[in-house]
Amino acid sequence: MNSSAALLKQRSTSLKTWLLRAMASILSLIMLVYGLIVIDTGIVNFRGAGNAEVAAKRSALVESADSGRPLEAPAEIARHSSVGIAMLGLITSPTFAYGSRGLGDQLLHYATMPKFNGIALSLHNLMAGSCMLFGALQFWPALRRKYPRLHRGMGGYYLVTAQLAMIGALGYMFRTPVEKIYDQLTFYVELWVLAIVVTFSLWTAMYALKQKHIAQHQAWMTMSYAMLLTAPIGRMGWFIFAAVAPGMRQLEANYAVSDPLIPLCLLCGYGLFTVNRWVQSERTDQSAAKIAQDFGLQMKFGRLLAWLALIAILVAGWTTIEHFLLSPGFTPMPLAAEFIPQGVIQTHDGIIATQIGTRLLFALALMLGLASGAHFLWKIFVARPTEVQILGPTAWVLALSSGMAGSIYLSWGWQIGMPSFATLTGGAMHVFGGLATMGFAGLLVWALLKRQSAWVKEWAVFTVACLLSMPGFYWFLPVLATFGIDAQFIQSGHVYRLACNSPWMLYLTLAYVAAMYSQATHSRIAR
């Protein structure tokens, strides 16, 4: 019986290993192909910047796509507008890929911008594509163990190319007016976030390596790689929306892709980090406790954030009462008429404000989740509970109430529907937020059933981050309103879009960082 059980366990482990290898191989192949496409884009952008002949060909391409006239051969489009654009046209539709109010306008700008801007943008493209060529291989545990020199060499290559890519992006942004950048203010802010987070995470990872904190080195590197995934995942999103709604303009699809993009990629990076931890051997409790002693400063910072989170939970609770119970919908908000487009207000209020029973259930579930989340954070960061207390009723209430709130949030997003120029993002942020909240609530339930206290603590933090993000729009909008943003960006809905995705970016980033120094991380031998 014992030998049979051991054989089954060995087969299960072998299957998991081969599945992970297959996933790593597929991811590496996709990133390799994408890297080559981006490198081609960089070369084409360099040749096309300030080139009147290229500008004329691209202008004719946009006019043909808008009018329905026959287009050039795909090979010719690839020569003057890149292989990636030509592929998009083959897979989607000419209007989506080349038409105005989308990538067509940006192609024209790239051909008429100053040469220096073209150099900066090409540097970004070439270096981003280069670091994508082998970046995914860095997170393959078996490759790290068997070929450490290769891992270090590719790591140095990744560090240099990723940093140069961000320098190129910053150079392009410094030299280009915001209204000339693709998707204007929203993309401009997201690109700044991308550049800052990639740079910070890269060099924090190197510092962790110098301190011989290998797990934290891996964690910060996964965060940097997650940010770089925004480009390929964003383009995959374009293909999906083009397939679902062929008549949609590319910029409309981008609303729904771009707004949840950074939070989505953060979760992809966290998933990569978590898989890397799962395949590592476990430490003894004594060894894990000894490792944790090296992070006293981070633990103090974590407790400070926990106190701040308690304040944020109080604000979120009041926001929930005010905007989902007392004055539901966008219309009663003092800033709504100025900062939220009318089409968004009508769609949002026509669905959410009118559903009295569902809205009441959502508010109750959200407040119950916030209250249990506050109690749980107090226990794990201040009270130092026993394992029995960690696995107690508070965590169960947090998981179940969050699952309920997430499911309602998801249903609202589905009802709000597809993105458009009238509704901007549509229901995309609600769909993403609902799925993320339900996902972490489900993981929390799994950890509770398995009595994995380390994972209960980590996934409870992520669940609370999701709960804080759902009503976060209502206090991020007044903050953004104080920045003196140009009227053209207010009218086109950029302030609204940034207020929608900023809470998710902030709270999921903080939860990700907390996971880097969590008990679940200390309990594994990082190699």
Tab-separated table of C-alpha atoms in Angstrom, residues 7-474:
chain	number	residue	atom	x	y	z
A	7	LEU	CA	4.303	5.525	-6.903
A	8	LEU	CA	1.105	7.542	-7.353
A	9	LYS	CA	2.714	10.540	-5.654
A	10	GLN	CA	5.790	10.203	-7.899
A	11	ARG	CA	3.610	10.040	-11.023
A	12	SER	CA	1.612	13.073	-9.859
A	13	THR	CA	4.814	15.030	-9.256
A	14	SER	CA	6.177	13.984	-12.655
A	15	LEU	CA	2.934	15.057	-14.364
A	16	LYS	CA	3.044	18.445	-12.641
A	17	THR	CA	6.674	18.865	-13.687
A	18	TRP	CA	5.906	18.109	-17.330
A	19	LEU	CA	2.865	20.399	-17.276
A	20	LEU	CA	4.995	23.240	-15.915
A	21	ARG	CA	7.656	22.555	-18.533
A	22	ALA	CA	5.027	22.614	-21.275
A	23	MET	CA	3.585	25.894	-19.986
A	24	ALA	CA	7.066	27.425	-19.746
A	25	SER	CA	7.930	26.266	-23.275
A	26	ILE	CA	4.713	27.671	-24.754
A	27	LEU	CA	5.119	30.991	-22.928
A	28	SER	CA	8.746	31.232	-24.034
A	29	LEU	CA	7.829	30.494	-27.658
A	30	ILE	CA	5.032	33.101	-27.658
A	31	MET	CA	7.333	35.721	-26.148
A	32	LEU	CA	10.090	34.823	-28.632
A	33	VAL	CA	7.751	35.363	-31.598
A	34	TYR	CA	6.368	38.553	-30.062
A	35	GLY	CA	9.887	39.834	-29.406
A	36	LEU	CA	10.808	39.368	-33.076
A	37	ILE	CA	7.649	41.214	-34.166
A	38	VAL	CA	8.435	44.130	-31.821
A	39	ILE	CA	12.018	44.326	-33.069
A	40	ASP	CA	10.655	44.567	-36.622
A	41	THR	CA	8.310	47.346	-35.449
A	42	GLY	CA	11.267	49.258	-34.016
A	43	ILE	CA	13.182	49.015	-37.289
A	44	VAL	CA	10.142	50.119	-39.329
A	45	ASN	CA	9.445	53.045	-36.977
A	46	PHE	CA	13.056	54.203	-37.233
A	47	ARG	CA	12.991	54.128	-41.029
A	48	GLY	CA	9.544	55.718	-41.215
A	49	ALA	CA	10.017	58.671	-38.827
A	50	GLY	CA	9.937	61.909	-40.842
A	51	ASN	CA	9.737	59.949	-44.112
A	52	ALA	CA	7.331	61.609	-46.595
A	53	GLU	CA	7.100	58.498	-48.787
A	54	VAL	CA	6.101	56.290	-45.848
A	55	ALA	CA	3.640	58.944	-44.651
A	56	ALA	CA	1.968	58.983	-48.088
A	57	LYS	CA	1.660	55.180	-48.175
A	58	ARG	CA	0.196	55.081	-44.666
A	59	SER	CA	-2.227	57.888	-45.456
A	60	ALA	CA	-3.449	55.984	-48.517
A	61	LEU	CA	-3.776	52.838	-46.369
A	62	VAL	CA	-5.969	54.633	-43.791
A	63	GLU	CA	-8.164	56.185	-46.506
A	64	SER	CA	-8.619	52.824	-48.231
A	65	ALA	CA	-9.526	51.112	-44.950
A	66	ASP	CA	-12.097	53.789	-44.060
A	67	SER	CA	-13.691	53.817	-47.519
A	68	GLY	CA	-13.672	50.068	-48.101
A	69	ARG	CA	-11.403	50.247	-51.166
A	70	PRO	CA	-8.988	47.372	-51.970
A	71	LEU	CA	-5.757	47.415	-49.964
A	72	GLU	CA	-2.152	46.733	-50.822
A	73	ALA	CA	-0.715	43.261	-50.443
A	74	PRO	CA	0.072	42.326	-46.811
A	75	ALA	CA	3.794	42.100	-47.634
A	76	GLU	CA	3.800	45.725	-48.811
A	77	ILE	CA	1.903	46.854	-45.696
A	78	ALA	CA	4.477	45.009	-43.574
A	79	ARG	CA	7.318	46.859	-45.333
A	80	HIS	CA	6.054	50.357	-44.534
A	81	SER	CA	3.957	49.739	-41.401
A	82	SER	CA	5.474	46.613	-39.736
A	83	VAL	CA	4.749	42.898	-39.706
A	84	GLY	CA	2.630	43.265	-36.555
A	85	ILE	CA	0.232	45.717	-38.199
A	86	ALA	CA	-0.017	43.541	-41.317
A	87	MET	CA	-0.809	40.494	-39.166
A	88	LEU	CA	-3.489	42.453	-37.309
A	89	GLY	CA	-5.099	43.339	-40.650
A	90	LEU	CA	-5.085	39.707	-41.793
A	91	ILE	CA	-6.615	38.373	-38.579
A	92	THR	CA	-9.132	41.168	-37.903
A	93	SER	CA	-10.509	43.619	-40.481
A	94	PRO	CA	-9.015	46.515	-42.490
A	95	THR	CA	-11.173	49.052	-40.649
A	96	PHE	CA	-10.071	47.758	-37.258
A	97	ALA	CA	-6.371	47.421	-38.092
A	98	TYR	CA	-5.724	50.410	-40.380
A	99	GLY	CA	-8.728	52.731	-40.063
A	100	SER	CA	-8.941	56.124	-38.385
A	101	ARG	CA	-9.866	56.441	-34.703
A	102	GLY	CA	-7.331	53.776	-33.893
A	103	LEU	CA	-3.914	52.585	-34.999
A	104	GLY	CA	-4.271	54.275	-38.402
A	105	ASP	CA	-3.981	57.721	-36.836
A	106	GLN	CA	-0.925	56.623	-34.880
A	107	LEU	CA	0.761	55.199	-37.981
A	108	LEU	CA	0.430	58.614	-39.624
A	109	HIS	CA	1.883	60.348	-36.578
A	110	TYR	CA	4.870	57.992	-36.459
A	111	ALA	CA	5.642	58.823	-40.100
A	112	THR	CA	5.498	62.599	-39.538
A	113	MET	CA	7.112	62.946	-36.108
A	114	PRO	CA	10.656	64.353	-35.692
A	115	LYS	CA	13.526	61.943	-36.278
A	116	PHE	CA	14.676	62.086	-32.645
A	117	ASN	CA	11.240	60.914	-31.508
A	118	GLY	CA	11.538	58.050	-33.967
A	119	ILE	CA	14.928	57.100	-32.518
A	120	ALA	CA	13.554	57.130	-28.956
A	121	LEU	CA	10.495	55.083	-29.924
A	122	SER	CA	12.616	52.636	-31.925
A	123	LEU	CA	14.986	52.216	-28.977
A	124	HIS	CA	11.973	51.348	-26.851
A	125	ASN	CA	10.670	48.858	-29.437
A	126	LEU	CA	14.030	47.216	-30.130
A	127	MET	CA	15.047	46.836	-26.485
A	128	ALA	CA	11.576	45.720	-25.351
A	129	GLY	CA	11.513	43.110	-28.104
A	130	SER	CA	15.041	42.003	-27.242
A	131	CYS	CA	14.327	41.453	-23.553
A	132	MET	CA	11.172	39.521	-24.476
A	133	LEU	CA	13.210	37.057	-26.550
A	134	PHE	CA	14.574	35.207	-23.517
A	135	GLY	CA	12.852	36.839	-20.541
A	136	ALA	CA	10.336	34.046	-19.980
A	137	LEU	CA	13.127	31.465	-19.673
A	138	GLN	CA	14.426	33.231	-16.573
A	139	PHE	CA	11.447	31.966	-14.575
A	140	TRP	CA	11.939	28.314	-15.472
A	141	PRO	CA	13.197	26.752	-12.167
A	142	ALA	CA	14.879	23.723	-13.763
A	143	LEU	CA	16.818	25.948	-16.173
A	144	ARG	CA	18.037	28.122	-13.287
A	145	ARG	CA	19.259	25.098	-11.343
A	146	LYS	CA	20.901	23.205	-14.207
A	147	TYR	CA	22.429	26.162	-16.077
A	148	PRO	CA	23.195	28.903	-13.524
A	149	ARG	CA	25.728	30.652	-15.772
A	150	LEU	CA	23.215	30.825	-18.614
A	151	HIS	CA	20.617	32.181	-16.166
A	152	ARG	CA	23.000	34.897	-14.955
A	153	GLY	CA	24.018	35.801	-18.498
A	154	MET	CA	20.448	36.086	-19.754
A	155	GLY	CA	19.553	37.957	-16.571
A	156	GLY	CA	22.189	40.596	-17.266
A	157	TYR	CA	20.965	40.869	-20.855
A	158	TYR	CA	17.364	41.232	-19.621
A	159	LEU	CA	18.369	43.910	-17.093
A	160	VAL	CA	20.149	46.069	-19.684
A	161	THR	CA	17.553	45.720	-22.454
A	162	ALA	CA	14.547	46.242	-20.159
A	163	GLN	CA	16.079	49.382	-18.671
A	164	LEU	CA	17.014	50.764	-22.098
A	165	ALA	CA	13.446	50.085	-23.263
A	166	MET	CA	12.129	52.245	-20.429
A	167	ILE	CA	14.664	54.990	-21.201
A	168	GLY	CA	13.466	54.966	-24.807
A	169	ALA	CA	9.827	55.202	-23.676
A	170	LEU	CA	10.617	58.142	-21.385
A	171	GLY	CA	12.568	59.887	-24.147
A	172	TYR	CA	9.599	59.533	-26.491
A	173	MET	CA	7.153	60.844	-23.869
A	174	PHE	CA	9.319	63.844	-22.999
A	175	ARG	CA	9.452	64.857	-26.671
A	176	THR	CA	5.843	64.137	-27.686
A	177	PRO	CA	2.743	66.189	-26.767
A	178	VAL	CA	0.234	64.112	-24.794
A	179	GLU	CA	-2.468	64.581	-27.443
A	180	LYS	CA	-0.149	62.996	-30.054
A	181	ILE	CA	0.504	59.867	-27.978
A	182	TYR	CA	-1.651	56.838	-28.724
A	183	ASP	CA	-4.772	56.912	-26.493
A	184	GLN	CA	-3.509	60.218	-25.113
A	185	LEU	CA	-3.599	60.868	-21.343
A	186	THR	CA	-4.621	57.398	-20.135
A	187	PHE	CA	-1.834	55.684	-22.056
A	188	TYR	CA	0.598	58.468	-21.118
A	189	VAL	CA	-0.026	57.905	-17.391
A	190	GLU	CA	0.080	54.120	-17.756
A	191	LEU	CA	3.383	54.328	-19.639
A	192	TRP	CA	4.836	56.425	-16.818
A	193	VAL	CA	3.616	53.829	-14.304
A	194	LEU	CA	5.159	51.108	-16.461
A	195	ALA	CA	8.537	52.862	-16.690
A	196	ILE	CA	8.687	53.624	-12.962
A	197	VAL	CA	7.615	50.163	-11.793
A	198	VAL	CA	9.930	48.333	-14.223
A	199	THR	CA	12.917	50.471	-13.231
A	200	PHE	CA	12.222	50.229	-9.497
A	201	SER	CA	11.559	46.484	-9.560
A	202	LEU	CA	14.649	45.761	-11.682
A	203	TRP	CA	17.055	47.493	-9.324
A	204	THR	CA	15.296	46.324	-6.167
A	205	ALA	CA	15.693	42.796	-7.529
A	206	MET	CA	19.415	43.386	-8.010
A	207	TYR	CA	19.718	44.742	-4.475
A	208	ALA	CA	17.907	41.655	-3.143
A	209	LEU	CA	20.330	39.455	-5.087
A	210	LYS	CA	23.284	41.289	-3.565
A	211	GLN	CA	21.777	40.661	-0.112
A	212	LYS	CA	21.363	36.973	-1.103
A	213	HIS	CA	17.591	37.222	-0.715
A	214	ILE	CA	16.907	34.949	-3.666
A	215	ALA	CA	13.139	34.643	-3.203
A	216	GLN	CA	12.721	38.420	-3.167
A	217	HIS	CA	15.038	38.723	-6.172
A	218	GLN	CA	12.763	36.349	-8.080
A	219	ALA	CA	9.655	38.195	-6.873
A	220	TRP	CA	10.807	41.654	-7.971
A	221	MET	CA	11.923	40.238	-11.310
A	222	THR	CA	8.475	38.723	-11.882
A	223	MET	CA	6.968	42.153	-11.222
A	224	SER	CA	9.254	43.786	-13.802
A	225	TYR	CA	8.397	41.079	-16.327
A	226	ALA	CA	4.684	41.439	-15.550
A	227	MET	CA	4.860	45.114	-16.497
A	228	LEU	CA	6.537	44.247	-19.785
A	229	LEU	CA	3.707	41.801	-20.521
A	230	THR	CA	1.348	44.778	-20.909
A	231	ALA	CA	2.316	45.073	-24.582
A	232	PRO	CA	1.739	41.460	-25.746
A	233	ILE	CA	-1.338	40.946	-23.569
A	234	GLY	CA	-2.782	44.255	-24.755
A	235	ARG	CA	-2.394	43.200	-28.366
A	236	MET	CA	-3.973	39.832	-27.649
A	237	GLY	CA	-6.921	41.762	-26.241
A	238	TRP	CA	-7.257	43.687	-29.501
A	239	PHE	CA	-7.502	40.413	-31.432
A	240	ILE	CA	-10.173	39.084	-29.061
A	241	PHE	CA	-12.389	42.170	-29.304
A	242	ALA	CA	-11.962	42.307	-33.077
A	243	ALA	CA	-13.138	38.688	-33.284
A	244	VAL	CA	-16.135	39.294	-30.981
A	245	ALA	CA	-17.188	42.618	-32.542
A	246	PRO	CA	-15.764	42.948	-36.101
A	247	GLY	CA	-17.383	46.351	-36.659
A	248	MET	CA	-15.675	47.919	-33.657
A	249	ARG	CA	-13.006	50.578	-34.105
A	250	GLN	CA	-9.617	49.685	-32.694
A	251	LEU	CA	-9.598	52.571	-30.219
A	252	GLU	CA	-12.929	51.367	-28.766
A	253	ALA	CA	-11.438	47.912	-28.181
A	254	ASN	CA	-8.421	49.523	-26.604
A	255	TYR	CA	-10.597	51.219	-23.968
A	256	ALA	CA	-11.585	47.834	-22.584
A	257	VAL	CA	-8.096	46.362	-23.013
A	258	SER	CA	-5.994	49.242	-21.725
A	259	ASP	CA	-7.894	50.163	-18.569
A	260	PRO	CA	-7.594	46.830	-16.699
A	261	LEU	CA	-4.277	46.003	-18.393
A	262	ILE	CA	-1.770	46.889	-15.660
A	263	PRO	CA	-3.814	45.235	-12.872
A	264	LEU	CA	-4.252	42.154	-15.083
A	265	CYS	CA	-0.526	41.936	-15.802
A	266	LEU	CA	0.246	42.353	-12.093
A	267	LEU	CA	-1.877	39.265	-11.473
A	268	CYS	CA	-0.036	37.430	-14.276
A	269	GLY	CA	3.273	38.283	-12.619
A	270	TYR	CA	1.956	37.225	-9.224
A	271	GLY	CA	0.809	33.949	-10.760
A	272	LEU	CA	4.291	33.378	-12.187
A	273	PHE	CA	5.812	34.120	-8.785
A	274	THR	CA	3.375	31.764	-7.053
A	275	VAL	CA	4.042	28.890	-9.461
A	276	ASN	CA	7.781	29.345	-8.871
A	277	ARG	CA	7.194	29.057	-5.119
A	278	TRP	CA	4.978	25.989	-5.428
A	279	VAL	CA	7.648	23.988	-7.233
A	280	GLN	CA	10.309	24.770	-4.602
A	281	SER	CA	11.018	22.548	-1.607
A	282	GLU	CA	9.570	23.530	1.752
A	283	ARG	CA	11.678	24.796	4.643
A	284	THR	CA	11.270	23.678	8.209
A	285	ASP	CA	9.358	26.057	10.489
A	286	GLN	CA	12.578	26.939	12.303
A	287	SER	CA	14.371	27.736	9.044
A	288	ALA	CA	11.478	29.885	7.794
A	289	ALA	CA	11.403	31.809	11.091
A	290	LYS	CA	15.150	32.431	10.823
A	291	ILE	CA	14.777	33.719	7.260
A	292	ALA	CA	11.997	36.071	8.354
A	293	GLN	CA	14.338	37.687	10.892
A	294	ASP	CA	16.295	39.277	8.015
A	295	PHE	CA	13.251	41.366	7.082
A	296	GLY	CA	12.534	43.291	10.264
A	297	LEU	CA	12.326	46.628	8.446
A	298	GLN	CA	9.901	45.220	5.879
A	299	MET	CA	7.736	43.793	8.670
A	300	LYS	CA	7.553	47.201	10.351
A	301	PHE	CA	6.595	48.740	7.011
A	302	GLY	CA	3.967	46.035	6.578
A	303	ARG	CA	2.430	46.859	9.955
A	304	LEU	CA	2.344	50.544	9.014
A	305	LEU	CA	0.543	49.673	5.786
A	306	ALA	CA	-1.880	47.505	7.767
A	307	TRP	CA	-2.779	50.500	9.932
A	308	LEU	CA	-3.245	52.626	6.815
A	309	ALA	CA	-5.347	49.845	5.297
A	310	LEU	CA	-7.659	49.991	8.320
A	311	ILE	CA	-8.201	53.694	7.639
A	312	ALA	CA	-8.797	52.953	3.948
A	313	ILE	CA	-11.331	50.289	4.928
A	314	LEU	CA	-13.258	52.828	7.006
A	315	VAL	CA	-13.301	55.234	4.051
A	316	ALA	CA	-14.361	52.413	1.708
A	317	GLY	CA	-17.166	51.450	4.068
A	318	TRP	CA	-18.531	54.981	4.183
A	319	THR	CA	-18.153	55.313	0.402
A	320	THR	CA	-20.176	52.113	-0.032
A	321	ILE	CA	-22.969	53.431	2.182
A	322	GLU	CA	-23.032	56.818	0.455
A	323	HIS	CA	-22.838	55.734	-3.196
A	324	PHE	CA	-24.621	52.372	-3.136
A	325	LEU	CA	-27.293	53.015	-0.486
A	326	LEU	CA	-27.931	56.705	0.242
A	327	SER	CA	-27.210	58.352	-3.138
A	328	PRO	CA	-26.812	55.544	-5.671
A	329	GLY	CA	-25.364	56.079	-9.129
A	330	PHE	CA	-23.140	58.699	-10.729
A	331	THR	CA	-25.799	61.384	-11.214
A	332	PRO	CA	-25.874	62.617	-7.574
A	333	MET	CA	-22.071	63.008	-7.494
A	334	PRO	CA	-21.010	66.698	-7.479
A	335	LEU	CA	-18.171	66.028	-9.952
A	336	ALA	CA	-20.095	63.720	-12.294
A	337	ALA	CA	-21.320	66.308	-14.808
A	338	GLU	CA	-17.816	67.690	-15.294
A	339	PHE	CA	-15.646	64.579	-15.196
A	340	ILE	CA	-17.820	61.645	-16.318
A	341	PRO	CA	-19.115	61.504	-19.917
A	342	GLN	CA	-22.897	61.554	-20.220
A	343	GLY	CA	-23.040	58.222	-22.029
A	344	VAL	CA	-21.205	56.566	-19.137
A	345	ILE	CA	-23.541	58.115	-16.558
A	346	GLN	CA	-26.671	57.004	-18.399
A	347	THR	CA	-25.458	53.438	-18.895
A	348	HIS	CA	-24.094	53.024	-15.372
A	349	ASP	CA	-27.108	54.515	-13.597
A	350	GLY	CA	-29.577	52.749	-15.883
A	351	ILE	CA	-28.211	49.393	-14.714
A	352	ILE	CA	-26.714	49.732	-11.233
A	353	ALA	CA	-28.811	52.520	-9.679
A	354	THR	CA	-32.081	50.920	-10.743
A	355	GLN	CA	-31.333	47.455	-9.300
A	356	ILE	CA	-32.351	48.168	-5.723
A	357	GLY	CA	-32.260	44.615	-4.378
A	358	THR	CA	-28.995	43.667	-6.085
A	359	ARG	CA	-27.389	46.943	-5.040
A	360	LEU	CA	-28.435	46.392	-1.416
A	361	LEU	CA	-27.024	42.857	-1.465
A	362	PHE	CA	-23.763	44.108	-2.977
A	363	ALA	CA	-23.417	46.857	-0.358
A	364	LEU	CA	-24.062	44.430	2.502
A	365	ALA	CA	-21.612	41.850	1.111
A	366	LEU	CA	-18.966	44.494	0.509
A	367	MET	CA	-19.324	46.016	3.996
A	368	LEU	CA	-19.274	42.566	5.623
A	369	GLY	CA	-16.144	41.725	3.638
A	370	LEU	CA	-14.473	45.009	4.602
A	371	ALA	CA	-15.341	44.520	8.292
A	372	SER	CA	-14.016	40.943	8.363
A	373	GLY	CA	-10.990	42.051	6.337
A	374	ALA	CA	-10.197	44.766	8.879
A	375	HIS	CA	-10.465	42.231	11.711
A	376	PHE	CA	-8.253	39.750	9.855
A	377	LEU	CA	-5.562	42.337	9.051
A	378	TRP	CA	-5.547	43.388	12.694
A	379	LYS	CA	-5.034	39.788	13.752
A	380	ILE	CA	-2.187	38.896	11.395
A	381	PHE	CA	-0.233	42.168	11.559
A	382	VAL	CA	-0.868	43.299	15.155
A	383	ALA	CA	-2.277	40.544	17.385
A	384	ARG	CA	0.007	37.666	16.211
A	385	PRO	CA	-2.685	34.931	16.235
A	386	THR	CA	-2.329	31.162	16.494
A	387	GLU	CA	-2.915	28.973	13.432
A	388	VAL	CA	-6.350	28.022	14.757
A	389	GLN	CA	-7.323	31.702	14.943
A	390	ILE	CA	-6.042	32.343	11.399
A	391	LEU	CA	-8.200	29.497	10.083
A	392	GLY	CA	-11.216	30.653	12.096
A	393	PRO	CA	-14.580	32.207	11.187
A	394	THR	CA	-13.212	35.645	10.229
A	395	ALA	CA	-11.395	34.269	7.177
A	396	TRP	CA	-14.476	32.293	6.136
A	397	VAL	CA	-16.699	35.369	6.367
A	398	LEU	CA	-14.157	37.354	4.337
A	399	ALA	CA	-14.046	34.684	1.610
A	400	LEU	CA	-17.786	34.132	1.298
A	401	SER	CA	-18.843	37.794	1.434
A	402	SER	CA	-16.118	38.722	-1.069
A	403	GLY	CA	-17.267	35.986	-3.422
A	404	MET	CA	-20.789	37.377	-3.283
A	405	ALA	CA	-19.652	40.983	-3.866
A	406	GLY	CA	-17.391	39.875	-6.728
A	407	SER	CA	-20.150	37.916	-8.472
A	408	ILE	CA	-22.513	40.924	-8.389
A	409	TYR	CA	-19.763	43.233	-9.624
A	410	LEU	CA	-19.091	40.823	-12.493
A	411	SER	CA	-22.789	40.660	-13.417
A	412	TRP	CA	-22.965	44.460	-13.567
A	413	GLY	CA	-20.003	44.547	-15.914
A	414	TRP	CA	-21.639	41.978	-18.163
A	415	GLN	CA	-24.835	44.059	-18.279
A	416	ILE	CA	-22.988	47.321	-18.980
A	417	GLY	CA	-21.565	45.574	-22.011
A	418	MET	CA	-18.979	46.234	-24.669
A	419	PRO	CA	-16.731	49.302	-24.931
A	420	SER	CA	-17.727	52.157	-27.214
A	421	PHE	CA	-17.001	55.819	-27.794
A	422	ALA	CA	-20.130	56.601	-25.731
A	423	THR	CA	-19.494	54.264	-22.781
A	424	LEU	CA	-15.667	54.178	-23.049
A	425	THR	CA	-14.473	51.088	-21.141
A	426	GLY	CA	-17.971	49.622	-20.979
A	427	GLY	CA	-18.147	46.915	-18.331
A	428	ALA	CA	-14.493	45.867	-18.626
A	429	MET	CA	-13.332	47.115	-15.212
A	430	HIS	CA	-16.349	45.553	-13.497
A	431	VAL	CA	-15.732	42.229	-15.257
A	432	PHE	CA	-12.043	42.266	-14.351
A	433	GLY	CA	-12.725	43.352	-10.767
A	434	GLY	CA	-15.452	40.784	-10.263
A	435	LEU	CA	-13.311	37.941	-11.614
A	436	ALA	CA	-10.275	38.992	-9.561
A	437	THR	CA	-12.309	39.242	-6.352
A	438	MET	CA	-14.037	35.899	-6.932
A	439	GLY	CA	-10.698	34.323	-7.835
A	440	PHE	CA	-8.949	35.325	-4.615
A	441	ALA	CA	-12.042	34.489	-2.568
A	442	GLY	CA	-11.962	31.016	-4.140
A	443	LEU	CA	-8.248	30.607	-3.410
A	444	LEU	CA	-8.906	31.689	0.169
A	445	VAL	CA	-11.588	29.001	0.546
A	446	TRP	CA	-9.208	26.389	-0.910
A	447	ALA	CA	-6.452	27.370	1.534
A	448	LEU	CA	-8.905	27.238	4.447
A	449	LEU	CA	-10.095	23.763	3.449
A	450	LYS	CA	-6.479	22.593	3.111
A	451	ARG	CA	-5.595	24.346	6.410
A	452	GLN	CA	-2.714	26.195	4.762
A	453	SER	CA	-2.412	29.140	7.127
A	454	ALA	CA	0.426	30.849	5.206
A	455	TRP	CA	-1.629	30.941	2.016
A	456	VAL	CA	-4.750	31.981	3.951
A	457	LYS	CA	-2.920	35.082	5.151
A	458	GLU	CA	-1.529	35.939	1.716
A	459	TRP	CA	-4.776	35.471	-0.208
A	460	ALA	CA	-6.764	37.298	2.456
A	461	VAL	CA	-4.570	40.349	1.830
A	462	PHE	CA	-5.278	40.131	-1.906
A	463	THR	CA	-8.990	39.714	-1.248
A	464	VAL	CA	-9.035	42.845	0.906
A	465	ALA	CA	-7.135	44.685	-1.841
A	466	CYS	CA	-9.913	43.771	-4.287
A	467	LEU	CA	-12.628	44.897	-1.870
A	468	LEU	CA	-10.915	48.254	-1.398
A	469	SER	CA	-10.587	48.705	-5.165
A	470	MET	CA	-14.286	48.256	-5.991
A	471	PRO	CA	-15.495	51.512	-4.354
A	472	GLY	CA	-12.087	53.164	-4.886
A	473	PHE	CA	-13.319	55.097	-7.928
A	474	TYR	CA	-15.409	57.342	-5.698
